Amino acid sequence: MVTRPVHEIIEDLSITTRILGLNITGSKAIAVYGDMNGLVYERMQMEMPADIPFLEGFDAICSMADKLLKVCRAQGLNSPEVISLAVSGPVNLLKGVVQNPPDLPTWEDAQIKGRLAVRYNLPVFIEHRSQAAALAEAYFGAGIGLENLVLLDMEPVVSLGLVLRSMVFHGANDAAGEIGNMVMASGGPAGLGASGSLTGFASGLGMAELATLRHPGRWPVPPRPYELVQAVNAGDETALDVIRESARYLAKALEWVIAMLDPEVIVFGHPGDVLGENLLTPLRETLAASDAIDGKLPRLVGAKLGARLDDVASLMAVVDRFKNRG
């Protein structure tokens, strides 16, 4: 297990350092082999059952990573020198402990950073997946050249990634941006949050529940989120009605985010990126009428990295430390 001081590890990183990146949620786990420029050479992905016990899930993720590294070795690629981990929160970044994420409820005080370090004898850097996604867009996507960016993560729960004055902002308890539990109504869809929460109204799973609540004749059971997205983009009026309602609740939360942080851009992760203007237009219209932001409406855009966002985000715990080591 690597026991060197963190500052020495960071000093040894270089533009040629190769990275084993992992991105873990309660629906999927991704392993990538990449570099400091955000390039991904090889990737693998597996389904991740939300109720899987930590040790069982950890072994499955490592088995996938081992297969990925075997493929890389067969191509003559250098072995990775460091591991970068993006994972659902809450997470204690200093200790590298995952603390009961809504999408991985059995991962109670899961010592994932230490176990990875022992398993691979490599230094491990960890980041909340929403913050990692914000960093990915800041360095390689919609935030290039900007100092203040907010990323709205809509899967599996609603949370924010915050890059302020070109630095990721974690807060005192590594919980900055955890807005999904905001109570928006006395009842309503839940998703992986509480009934009537922002996660209920604006996450992929929550919007699917909202579709059934508002249009049970059209959707007697909640559709899969991608099915709702397909219906929206096909012009289905009942699906568009669901997204417009979701946008109204989302605007109520974002107006305070905008008033407090004054970002240059808010970037929307999946499924906001594929909903596109069907979500962003009603959001802009509602926010433009808000007294709370006094006309200071930032740009609202889908993630420029698109389907690559999760892959690139898996590298960002290391990339950000390297780029900010001075």
JSON list of C-alpha atoms in Angstrom, two decimals, residues 101-324:
[
{"chain": "A", "resi": 101, "resn": "PRO", "atom": "CA", "xyz": [-25.38, 7.46, -0.80]},
{"chain": "A", "resi": 102, "resn": "PRO", "atom": "CA", "xyz": [-29.10, 7.32, -1.71]},
{"chain": "A", "resi": 103, "resn": "ASP", "atom": "CA", "xyz": [-28.24, 5.15, -4.72]},
{"chain": "A", "resi": 104, "resn": "LEU", "atom": "CA", "xyz": [-25.90, 2.85, -2.74]},
{"chain": "A", "resi": 105, "resn": "PRO", "atom": "CA", "xyz": [-27.70, 2.61, 0.61]},
{"chain": "A", "resi": 106, "resn": "THR", "atom": "CA", "xyz": [-25.76, -0.41, 1.88]},
{"chain": "A", "resi": 107, "resn": "TRP", "atom": "CA", "xyz": [-22.41, 1.36, 1.49]},
{"chain": "A", "resi": 108, "resn": "GLU", "atom": "CA", "xyz": [-22.24, 2.55, 5.08]},
{"chain": "A", "resi": 109, "resn": "ASP", "atom": "CA", "xyz": [-18.85, 4.10, 5.88]},
{"chain": "A", "resi": 110, "resn": "ALA", "atom": "CA", "xyz": [-17.35, 2.18, 2.96]},
{"chain": "A", "resi": 111, "resn": "GLN", "atom": "CA", "xyz": [-13.54, 2.44, 3.08]},
{"chain": "A", "resi": 112, "resn": "ILE", "atom": "CA", "xyz": [-13.15, 2.49, -0.68]},
{"chain": "A", "resi": 113, "resn": "LYS", "atom": "CA", "xyz": [-10.04, 4.64, -1.03]},
{"chain": "A", "resi": 114, "resn": "GLY", "atom": "CA", "xyz": [-7.97, 2.54, 1.36]},
{"chain": "A", "resi": 115, "resn": "ARG", "atom": "CA", "xyz": [-9.10, -0.73, -0.17]},
{"chain": "A", "resi": 116, "resn": "LEU", "atom": "CA", "xyz": [-8.21, 0.44, -3.68]},
{"chain": "A", "resi": 117, "resn": "ALA", "atom": "CA", "xyz": [-4.77, 1.56, -2.50]},
{"chain": "A", "resi": 118, "resn": "VAL", "atom": "CA", "xyz": [-4.11, -1.86, -0.95]},
{"chain": "A", "resi": 119, "resn": "ARG", "atom": "CA", "xyz": [-5.51, -3.79, -3.91]},
{"chain": "A", "resi": 120, "resn": "TYR", "atom": "CA", "xyz": [-3.43, -1.99, -6.56]},
{"chain": "A", "resi": 121, "resn": "ASN", "atom": "CA", "xyz": [-0.53, -0.57, -4.52]},
{"chain": "A", "resi": 122, "resn": "LEU", "atom": "CA", "xyz": [-1.17, 2.81, -6.14]},
{"chain": "A", "resi": 123, "resn": "PRO", "atom": "CA", "xyz": [-2.02, 6.26, -4.77]},
{"chain": "A", "resi": 124, "resn": "VAL", "atom": "CA", "xyz": [-5.75, 7.00, -4.92]},
{"chain": "A", "resi": 125, "resn": "PHE", "atom": "CA", "xyz": [-7.47, 10.37, -5.25]},
{"chain": "A", "resi": 126, "resn": "ILE", "atom": "CA", "xyz": [-11.22, 10.61, -4.68]},
{"chain": "A", "resi": 127, "resn": "GLU", "atom": "CA", "xyz": [-13.90, 13.13, -5.68]},
{"chain": "A", "resi": 128, "resn": "HIS", "atom": "CA", "xyz": [-17.67, 13.41, -5.39]},
{"chain": "A", "resi": 129, "resn": "ARG", "atom": "CA", "xyz": [-19.02, 12.44, -8.80]},
{"chain": "A", "resi": 130, "resn": "SER", "atom": "CA", "xyz": [-20.98, 15.71, -9.27]},
{"chain": "A", "resi": 131, "resn": "GLN", "atom": "CA", "xyz": [-17.87, 17.75, -8.50]},
{"chain": "A", "resi": 132, "resn": "ALA", "atom": "CA", "xyz": [-15.84, 15.53, -10.82]},
{"chain": "A", "resi": 133, "resn": "ALA", "atom": "CA", "xyz": [-18.35, 16.13, -13.62]},
{"chain": "A", "resi": 134, "resn": "ALA", "atom": "CA", "xyz": [-18.15, 19.89, -13.02]},
{"chain": "A", "resi": 135, "resn": "LEU", "atom": "CA", "xyz": [-14.36, 19.73, -13.25]},
{"chain": "A", "resi": 136, "resn": "ALA", "atom": "CA", "xyz": [-14.57, 17.71, -16.47]},
{"chain": "A", "resi": 137, "resn": "GLU", "atom": "CA", "xyz": [-16.77, 20.36, -18.09]},
{"chain": "A", "resi": 138, "resn": "ALA", "atom": "CA", "xyz": [-14.60, 23.16, -16.67]},
{"chain": "A", "resi": 139, "resn": "TYR", "atom": "CA", "xyz": [-11.36, 21.75, -18.12]},
{"chain": "A", "resi": 140, "resn": "PHE", "atom": "CA", "xyz": [-12.55, 20.04, -21.28]},
{"chain": "A", "resi": 141, "resn": "GLY", "atom": "CA", "xyz": [-16.16, 21.05, -22.00]},
{"chain": "A", "resi": 142, "resn": "ALA", "atom": "CA", "xyz": [-18.58, 23.95, -21.73]},
{"chain": "A", "resi": 143, "resn": "GLY", "atom": "CA", "xyz": [-16.52, 25.75, -19.08]},
{"chain": "A", "resi": 144, "resn": "ILE", "atom": "CA", "xyz": [-13.27, 26.19, -21.01]},
{"chain": "A", "resi": 145, "resn": "GLY", "atom": "CA", "xyz": [-12.05, 29.74, -20.40]},
{"chain": "A", "resi": 146, "resn": "LEU", "atom": "CA", "xyz": [-14.53, 30.40, -17.57]},
{"chain": "A", "resi": 147, "resn": "GLU", "atom": "CA", "xyz": [-13.88, 30.76, -13.84]},
{"chain": "A", "resi": 148, "resn": "ASN", "atom": "CA", "xyz": [-17.35, 30.14, -12.36]},
{"chain": "A", "resi": 149, "resn": "LEU", "atom": "CA", "xyz": [-19.34, 27.09, -13.41]},
{"chain": "A", "resi": 150, "resn": "VAL", "atom": "CA", "xyz": [-22.16, 25.10, -11.84]},
{"chain": "A", "resi": 151, "resn": "LEU", "atom": "CA", "xyz": [-22.98, 21.61, -13.08]},
{"chain": "A", "resi": 152, "resn": "LEU", "atom": "CA", "xyz": [-26.44, 20.25, -12.36]},
{"chain": "A", "resi": 153, "resn": "ASP", "atom": "CA", "xyz": [-26.22, 16.48, -11.91]},
{"chain": "A", "resi": 154, "resn": "MET", "atom": "CA", "xyz": [-29.67, 14.89, -12.41]},
{"chain": "A", "resi": 155, "resn": "GLU", "atom": "CA", "xyz": [-28.78, 11.22, -11.95]},
{"chain": "A", "resi": 156, "resn": "PRO", "atom": "CA", "xyz": [-29.18, 9.36, -9.69]},
{"chain": "A", "resi": 157, "resn": "VAL", "atom": "CA", "xyz": [-30.16, 12.30, -7.45]},
{"chain": "A", "resi": 158, "resn": "VAL", "atom": "CA", "xyz": [-30.10, 16.05, -8.02]},
{"chain": "A", "resi": 159, "resn": "SER", "atom": "CA", "xyz": [-26.85, 17.64, -6.86]},
{"chain": "A", "resi": 160, "resn": "LEU", "atom": "CA", "xyz": [-24.49, 20.38, -7.93]},
{"chain": "A", "resi": 161, "resn": "GLY", "atom": "CA", "xyz": [-20.84, 20.39, -8.88]},
{"chain": "A", "resi": 162, "resn": "LEU", "atom": "CA", "xyz": [-19.28, 23.77, -8.12]},
{"chain": "A", "resi": 163, "resn": "VAL", "atom": "CA", "xyz": [-16.22, 25.32, -9.74]},
{"chain": "A", "resi": 164, "resn": "LEU", "atom": "CA", "xyz": [-15.80, 28.83, -8.33]},
{"chain": "A", "resi": 165, "resn": "ARG", "atom": "CA", "xyz": [-12.89, 31.07, -9.26]},
{"chain": "A", "resi": 166, "resn": "SER", "atom": "CA", "xyz": [-11.43, 28.09, -11.11]},
{"chain": "A", "resi": 167, "resn": "MET", "atom": "CA", "xyz": [-11.37, 25.91, -7.98]},
{"chain": "A", "resi": 168, "resn": "VAL", "atom": "CA", "xyz": [-13.70, 23.09, -7.00]},
{"chain": "A", "resi": 169, "resn": "PHE", "atom": "CA", "xyz": [-15.73, 24.03, -3.92]},
{"chain": "A", "resi": 170, "resn": "HIS", "atom": "CA", "xyz": [-16.48, 21.24, -1.42]},
{"chain": "A", "resi": 171, "resn": "GLY", "atom": "CA", "xyz": [-17.71, 23.13, 1.65]},
{"chain": "A", "resi": 172, "resn": "ALA", "atom": "CA", "xyz": [-16.86, 22.46, 5.30]},
{"chain": "A", "resi": 173, "resn": "ASN", "atom": "CA", "xyz": [-18.23, 18.90, 5.28]},
{"chain": "A", "resi": 174, "resn": "ASP", "atom": "CA", "xyz": [-17.62, 17.93, 1.63]},
{"chain": "A", "resi": 175, "resn": "ALA", "atom": "CA", "xyz": [-21.37, 18.42, 1.14]},
{"chain": "A", "resi": 176, "resn": "ALA", "atom": "CA", "xyz": [-21.54, 21.59, -0.97]},
{"chain": "A", "resi": 177, "resn": "GLY", "atom": "CA", "xyz": [-24.07, 21.22, -3.76]},
{"chain": "A", "resi": 178, "resn": "GLU", "atom": "CA", "xyz": [-26.23, 18.53, -2.12]},
{"chain": "A", "resi": 179, "resn": "ILE", "atom": "CA", "xyz": [-29.51, 20.29, -2.97]},
{"chain": "A", "resi": 180, "resn": "GLY", "atom": "CA", "xyz": [-31.58, 17.23, -3.85]},
{"chain": "A", "resi": 181, "resn": "ASN", "atom": "CA", "xyz": [-33.23, 17.05, -0.41]},
{"chain": "A", "resi": 182, "resn": "MET", "atom": "CA", "xyz": [-34.72, 20.54, -0.69]},
{"chain": "A", "resi": 183, "resn": "VAL", "atom": "CA", "xyz": [-38.47, 20.30, -0.02]},
{"chain": "A", "resi": 184, "resn": "MET", "atom": "CA", "xyz": [-40.33, 21.72, -3.00]},
{"chain": "A", "resi": 185, "resn": "ALA", "atom": "CA", "xyz": [-43.88, 20.56, -2.16]},
{"chain": "A", "resi": 186, "resn": "SER", "atom": "CA", "xyz": [-45.76, 18.79, 0.63]},
{"chain": "A", "resi": 187, "resn": "GLY", "atom": "CA", "xyz": [-46.01, 15.70, -1.54]},
{"chain": "A", "resi": 188, "resn": "GLY", "atom": "CA", "xyz": [-45.12, 14.42, -4.96]},
{"chain": "A", "resi": 189, "resn": "PRO", "atom": "CA", "xyz": [-42.61, 12.18, -6.69]},
{"chain": "A", "resi": 190, "resn": "ALA", "atom": "CA", "xyz": [-39.61, 10.95, -4.72]},
{"chain": "A", "resi": 191, "resn": "GLY", "atom": "CA", "xyz": [-37.07, 9.34, -7.04]},
{"chain": "A", "resi": 192, "resn": "LEU", "atom": "CA", "xyz": [-34.30, 8.31, -4.66]},
{"chain": "A", "resi": 193, "resn": "GLY", "atom": "CA", "xyz": [-35.14, 11.20, -2.33]},
{"chain": "A", "resi": 194, "resn": "ALA", "atom": "CA", "xyz": [-38.11, 12.21, -0.19]},
{"chain": "A", "resi": 195, "resn": "SER", "atom": "CA", "xyz": [-41.60, 12.73, -1.55]},
{"chain": "A", "resi": 196, "resn": "GLY", "atom": "CA", "xyz": [-41.86, 16.28, -2.87]},
{"chain": "A", "resi": 197, "resn": "SER", "atom": "CA", "xyz": [-38.10, 16.85, -2.84]},
{"chain": "A", "resi": 198, "resn": "LEU", "atom": "CA", "xyz": [-36.10, 18.44, -5.65]},
{"chain": "A", "resi": 199, "resn": "THR", "atom": "CA", "xyz": [-34.71, 15.00, -6.46]},
{"chain": "A", "resi": 200, "resn": "GLY", "atom": "CA", "xyz": [-38.33, 13.85, -6.73]},
{"chain": "A", "resi": 201, "resn": "PHE", "atom": "CA", "xyz": [-39.28, 16.54, -9.22]},
{"chain": "A", "resi": 202, "resn": "ALA", "atom": "CA", "xyz": [-36.08, 16.93, -11.23]},
{"chain": "A", "resi": 203, "resn": "SER", "atom": "CA", "xyz": [-34.03, 13.71, -11.28]},
{"chain": "A", "resi": 204, "resn": "GLY", "atom": "CA", "xyz": [-34.44, 11.22, -14.11]},
{"chain": "A", "resi": 205, "resn": "LEU", "atom": "CA", "xyz": [-36.24, 8.72, -11.87]},
{"chain": "A", "resi": 206, "resn": "GLY", "atom": "CA", "xyz": [-38.28, 11.47, -10.24]},
{"chain": "A", "resi": 207, "resn": "MET", "atom": "CA", "xyz": [-39.52, 12.86, -13.54]},
{"chain": "A", "resi": 208, "resn": "ALA", "atom": "CA", "xyz": [-40.57, 9.35, -14.54]},
{"chain": "A", "resi": 209, "resn": "GLU", "atom": "CA", "xyz": [-42.62, 9.10, -11.33]},
{"chain": "A", "resi": 210, "resn": "LEU", "atom": "CA", "xyz": [-44.08, 12.54, -12.01]},
{"chain": "A", "resi": 211, "resn": "ALA", "atom": "CA", "xyz": [-45.24, 11.29, -15.41]},
{"chain": "A", "resi": 212, "resn": "THR", "atom": "CA", "xyz": [-47.31, 8.57, -13.75]},
{"chain": "A", "resi": 213, "resn": "LEU", "atom": "CA", "xyz": [-48.69, 10.93, -11.09]},
{"chain": "A", "resi": 214, "resn": "ARG", "atom": "CA", "xyz": [-49.86, 13.48, -13.65]},
{"chain": "A", "resi": 215, "resn": "HIS", "atom": "CA", "xyz": [-50.79, 11.19, -16.55]},
{"chain": "A", "resi": 216, "resn": "PRO", "atom": "CA", "xyz": [-51.68, 7.72, -15.20]},
{"chain": "A", "resi": 217, "resn": "GLY", "atom": "CA", "xyz": [-53.67, 6.94, -18.32]},
{"chain": "A", "resi": 218, "resn": "ARG", "atom": "CA", "xyz": [-50.57, 7.46, -20.46]},
{"chain": "A", "resi": 219, "resn": "TRP", "atom": "CA", "xyz": [-48.13, 5.92, -17.97]},
{"chain": "A", "resi": 220, "resn": "PRO", "atom": "CA", "xyz": [-49.86, 3.58, -15.49]},
{"chain": "A", "resi": 221, "resn": "VAL", "atom": "CA", "xyz": [-46.40, 2.71, -14.14]},
{"chain": "A", "resi": 222, "resn": "PRO", "atom": "CA", "xyz": [-43.37, 5.01, -14.25]},
{"chain": "A", "resi": 223, "resn": "PRO", "atom": "CA", "xyz": [-41.53, 4.73, -17.57]},
{"chain": "A", "resi": 224, "resn": "ARG", "atom": "CA", "xyz": [-37.81, 4.25, -17.66]},
{"chain": "A", "resi": 225, "resn": "PRO", "atom": "CA", "xyz": [-36.16, 7.68, -17.72]},
{"chain": "A", "resi": 226, "resn": "TYR", "atom": "CA", "xyz": [-34.85, 7.14, -21.25]},
{"chain": "A", "resi": 227, "resn": "GLU", "atom": "CA", "xyz": [-38.38, 6.28, -22.42]},
{"chain": "A", "resi": 228, "resn": "LEU", "atom": "CA", "xyz": [-39.64, 9.59, -21.04]},
{"chain": "A", "resi": 229, "resn": "VAL", "atom": "CA", "xyz": [-36.77, 11.42, -22.75]},
{"chain": "A", "resi": 230, "resn": "GLN", "atom": "CA", "xyz": [-37.61, 9.73, -26.05]},
{"chain": "A", "resi": 231, "resn": "ALA", "atom": "CA", "xyz": [-41.26, 10.75, -25.71]},
{"chain": "A", "resi": 232, "resn": "VAL", "atom": "CA", "xyz": [-40.27, 14.35, -24.95]},
{"chain": "A", "resi": 233, "resn": "ASN", "atom": "CA", "xyz": [-37.94, 14.60, -27.92]},
{"chain": "A", "resi": 234, "resn": "ALA", "atom": "CA", "xyz": [-40.61, 13.04, -30.15]},
{"chain": "A", "resi": 235, "resn": "GLY", "atom": "CA", "xyz": [-42.97, 15.88, -29.22]},
{"chain": "A", "resi": 236, "resn": "ASP", "atom": "CA", "xyz": [-45.35, 13.89, -26.99]},
{"chain": "A", "resi": 237, "resn": "GLU", "atom": "CA", "xyz": [-47.46, 16.62, -25.36]},
{"chain": "A", "resi": 238, "resn": "THR", "atom": "CA", "xyz": [-48.03, 14.73, -22.10]},
{"chain": "A", "resi": 239, "resn": "ALA", "atom": "CA", "xyz": [-44.29, 14.12, -21.78]},
{"chain": "A", "resi": 240, "resn": "LEU", "atom": "CA", "xyz": [-43.57, 17.78, -22.51]},
{"chain": "A", "resi": 241, "resn": "ASP", "atom": "CA", "xyz": [-46.09, 18.73, -19.82]},
{"chain": "A", "resi": 242, "resn": "VAL", "atom": "CA", "xyz": [-44.10, 16.67, -17.30]},
{"chain": "A", "resi": 243, "resn": "ILE", "atom": "CA", "xyz": [-40.83, 18.36, -18.26]},
{"chain": "A", "resi": 244, "resn": "ARG", "atom": "CA", "xyz": [-42.38, 21.83, -18.05]},
{"chain": "A", "resi": 245, "resn": "GLU", "atom": "CA", "xyz": [-43.59, 21.10, -14.50]},
{"chain": "A", "resi": 246, "resn": "SER", "atom": "CA", "xyz": [-40.18, 19.71, -13.57]},
{"chain": "A", "resi": 247, "resn": "ALA", "atom": "CA", "xyz": [-38.59, 22.88, -14.96]},
{"chain": "A", "resi": 248, "resn": "ARG", "atom": "CA", "xyz": [-40.79, 25.07, -12.76]},
{"chain": "A", "resi": 249, "resn": "TYR", "atom": "CA", "xyz": [-39.65, 23.32, -9.59]},
{"chain": "A", "resi": 250, "resn": "LEU", "atom": "CA", "xyz": [-36.06, 23.24, -10.75]},
{"chain": "A", "resi": 251, "resn": "ALA", "atom": "CA", "xyz": [-36.17, 26.98, -11.42]},
{"chain": "A", "resi": 252, "resn": "LYS", "atom": "CA", "xyz": [-37.28, 27.63, -7.82]},
{"chain": "A", "resi": 253, "resn": "ALA", "atom": "CA", "xyz": [-34.10, 25.96, -6.58]},
{"chain": "A", "resi": 254, "resn": "LEU", "atom": "CA", "xyz": [-31.78, 27.39, -9.21]},
{"chain": "A", "resi": 255, "resn": "GLU", "atom": "CA", "xyz": [-32.85, 30.99, -8.67]},
{"chain": "A", "resi": 256, "resn": "TRP", "atom": "CA", "xyz": [-31.25, 30.86, -5.21]},
{"chain": "A", "resi": 257, "resn": "VAL", "atom": "CA", "xyz": [-28.17, 29.10, -6.55]},
{"chain": "A", "resi": 258, "resn": "ILE", "atom": "CA", "xyz": [-27.79, 31.87, -9.13]},
{"chain": "A", "resi": 259, "resn": "ALA", "atom": "CA", "xyz": [-28.44, 34.64, -6.60]},
{"chain": "A", "resi": 260, "resn": "MET", "atom": "CA", "xyz": [-25.81, 33.28, -4.20]},
{"chain": "A", "resi": 261, "resn": "LEU", "atom": "CA", "xyz": [-23.08, 32.10, -6.59]},
{"chain": "A", "resi": 262, "resn": "ASP", "atom": "CA", "xyz": [-23.55, 34.24, -9.73]},
{"chain": "A", "resi": 263, "resn": "PRO", "atom": "CA", "xyz": [-22.12, 31.59, -12.10]},
{"chain": "A", "resi": 264, "resn": "GLU", "atom": "CA", "xyz": [-21.24, 32.31, -15.70]},
{"chain": "A", "resi": 265, "resn": "VAL", "atom": "CA", "xyz": [-22.84, 29.07, -16.88]},
{"chain": "A", "resi": 266, "resn": "ILE", "atom": "CA", "xyz": [-24.96, 26.24, -15.52]},
{"chain": "A", "resi": 267, "resn": "VAL", "atom": "CA", "xyz": [-24.20, 22.97, -17.30]},
{"chain": "A", "resi": 268, "resn": "PHE", "atom": "CA", "xyz": [-26.82, 20.22, -17.28]},
{"chain": "A", "resi": 269, "resn": "GLY", "atom": "CA", "xyz": [-25.77, 16.60, -16.97]},
{"chain": "A", "resi": 270, "resn": "HIS", "atom": "CA", "xyz": [-27.83, 13.63, -18.07]},
{"chain": "A", "resi": 271, "resn": "PRO", "atom": "CA", "xyz": [-30.75, 13.58, -18.82]},
{"chain": "A", "resi": 272, "resn": "GLY", "atom": "CA", "xyz": [-30.76, 17.38, -19.06]},
{"chain": "A", "resi": 273, "resn": "ASP", "atom": "CA", "xyz": [-28.19, 17.27, -21.86]},
{"chain": "A", "resi": 274, "resn": "VAL", "atom": "CA", "xyz": [-30.40, 15.11, -24.09]},
{"chain": "A", "resi": 275, "resn": "LEU", "atom": "CA", "xyz": [-33.64, 16.88, -23.15]},
{"chain": "A", "resi": 276, "resn": "GLY", "atom": "CA", "xyz": [-31.97, 20.02, -24.46]},
{"chain": "A", "resi": 277, "resn": "GLU", "atom": "CA", "xyz": [-34.20, 23.01, -25.16]},
{"chain": "A", "resi": 278, "resn": "ASN", "atom": "CA", "xyz": [-37.30, 21.07, -24.13]},
{"chain": "A", "resi": 279, "resn": "LEU", "atom": "CA", "xyz": [-36.01, 21.57, -20.58]},
{"chain": "A", "resi": 280, "resn": "LEU", "atom": "CA", "xyz": [-33.81, 24.65, -20.94]},
{"chain": "A", "resi": 281, "resn": "THR", "atom": "CA", "xyz": [-36.34, 26.93, -22.64]},
{"chain": "A", "resi": 282, "resn": "PRO", "atom": "CA", "xyz": [-39.02, 26.72, -19.91]},
{"chain": "A", "resi": 283, "resn": "LEU", "atom": "CA", "xyz": [-36.24, 27.02, -17.33]},
{"chain": "A", "resi": 284, "resn": "ARG", "atom": "CA", "xyz": [-34.94, 30.24, -18.90]},
{"chain": "A", "resi": 285, "resn": "GLU", "atom": "CA", "xyz": [-38.44, 31.68, -19.15]},
{"chain": "A", "resi": 286, "resn": "THR", "atom": "CA", "xyz": [-39.19, 30.98, -15.49]},
{"chain": "A", "resi": 287, "resn": "LEU", "atom": "CA", "xyz": [-35.82, 32.23, -14.25]},
{"chain": "A", "resi": 288, "resn": "ALA", "atom": "CA", "xyz": [-35.98, 35.38, -16.37]},
{"chain": "A", "resi": 289, "resn": "ALA", "atom": "CA", "xyz": [-39.14, 36.39, -14.50]},
{"chain": "A", "resi": 290, "resn": "SER", "atom": "CA", "xyz": [-37.58, 35.80, -11.06]},
{"chain": "A", "resi": 291, "resn": "ASP", "atom": "CA", "xyz": [-36.98, 38.80, -8.80]},
{"chain": "A", "resi": 292, "resn": "ALA", "atom": "CA", "xyz": [-34.38, 36.79, -6.86]},
{"chain": "A", "resi": 293, "resn": "ILE", "atom": "CA", "xyz": [-31.75, 36.93, -9.62]},
{"chain": "A", "resi": 294, "resn": "ASP", "atom": "CA", "xyz": [-32.49, 40.50, -10.74]},
{"chain": "A", "resi": 295, "resn": "GLY", "atom": "CA", "xyz": [-31.99, 39.72, -14.42]},
{"chain": "A", "resi": 296, "resn": "LYS", "atom": "CA", "xyz": [-28.55, 38.11, -13.93]},
{"chain": "A", "resi": 297, "resn": "LEU", "atom": "CA", "xyz": [-29.34, 34.94, -15.83]},
{"chain": "A", "resi": 298, "resn": "PRO", "atom": "CA", "xyz": [-26.30, 32.76, -16.64]},
{"chain": "A", "resi": 299, "resn": "ARG", "atom": "CA", "xyz": [-26.05, 30.66, -19.76]},
{"chain": "A", "resi": 300, "resn": "LEU", "atom": "CA", "xyz": [-27.89, 27.35, -19.45]},
{"chain": "A", "resi": 301, "resn": "VAL", "atom": "CA", "xyz": [-26.37, 24.61, -21.61]},
{"chain": "A", "resi": 302, "resn": "GLY", "atom": "CA", "xyz": [-26.23, 20.85, -21.89]},
{"chain": "A", "resi": 303, "resn": "ALA", "atom": "CA", "xyz": [-22.96, 19.13, -21.07]},
{"chain": "A", "resi": 304, "resn": "LYS", "atom": "CA", "xyz": [-20.60, 19.64, -24.00]},
{"chain": "A", "resi": 305, "resn": "LEU", "atom": "CA", "xyz": [-18.88, 16.34, -23.26]},
{"chain": "A", "resi": 306, "resn": "GLY", "atom": "CA", "xyz": [-22.22, 14.57, -23.72]},
{"chain": "A", "resi": 307, "resn": "ALA", "atom": "CA", "xyz": [-21.96, 10.80, -23.45]},
{"chain": "A", "resi": 308, "resn": "ARG", "atom": "CA", "xyz": [-18.24, 11.15, -22.59]},
{"chain": "A", "resi": 309, "resn": "LEU", "atom": "CA", "xyz": [-18.93, 13.10, -19.40]},
{"chain": "A", "resi": 310, "resn": "ASP", "atom": "CA", "xyz": [-18.86, 10.17, -16.96]},
{"chain": "A", "resi": 311, "resn": "ASP", "atom": "CA", "xyz": [-15.70, 8.76, -18.55]},
{"chain": "A", "resi": 312, "resn": "VAL", "atom": "CA", "xyz": [-13.80, 12.03, -18.36]},
{"chain": "A", "resi": 313, "resn": "ALA", "atom": "CA", "xyz": [-15.16, 12.75, -14.86]},
{"chain": "A", "resi": 314, "resn": "SER", "atom": "CA", "xyz": [-13.58, 9.52, -13.64]},
{"chain": "A", "resi": 315, "resn": "LEU", "atom": "CA", "xyz": [-10.14, 11.05, -14.31]},
{"chain": "A", "resi": 316, "resn": "MET", "atom": "CA", "xyz": [-10.72, 14.41, -12.68]},
{"chain": "A", "resi": 317, "resn": "ALA", "atom": "CA", "xyz": [-9.73, 13.69, -9.06]},
{"chain": "A", "resi": 318, "resn": "VAL", "atom": "CA", "xyz": [-6.17, 13.26, -10.36]},
{"chain": "A", "resi": 319, "resn": "VAL", "atom": "CA", "xyz": [-6.23, 15.76, -13.23]},
{"chain": "A", "resi": 320, "resn": "ASP", "atom": "CA", "xyz": [-7.42, 18.59, -10.99]},
{"chain": "A", "resi": 321, "resn": "ARG", "atom": "CA", "xyz": [-4.76, 17.91, -8.35]},
{"chain": "A", "resi": 322, "resn": "PHE", "atom": "CA", "xyz": [-2.09, 17.88, -11.06]},
{"chain": "A", "resi": 323, "resn": "LYS", "atom": "CA", "xyz": [-3.23, 21.09, -12.72]},
{"chain": "A", "resi": 324, "resn": "ASN", "atom": "CA", "xyz": [-3.52, 22.92, -9.38]}
]
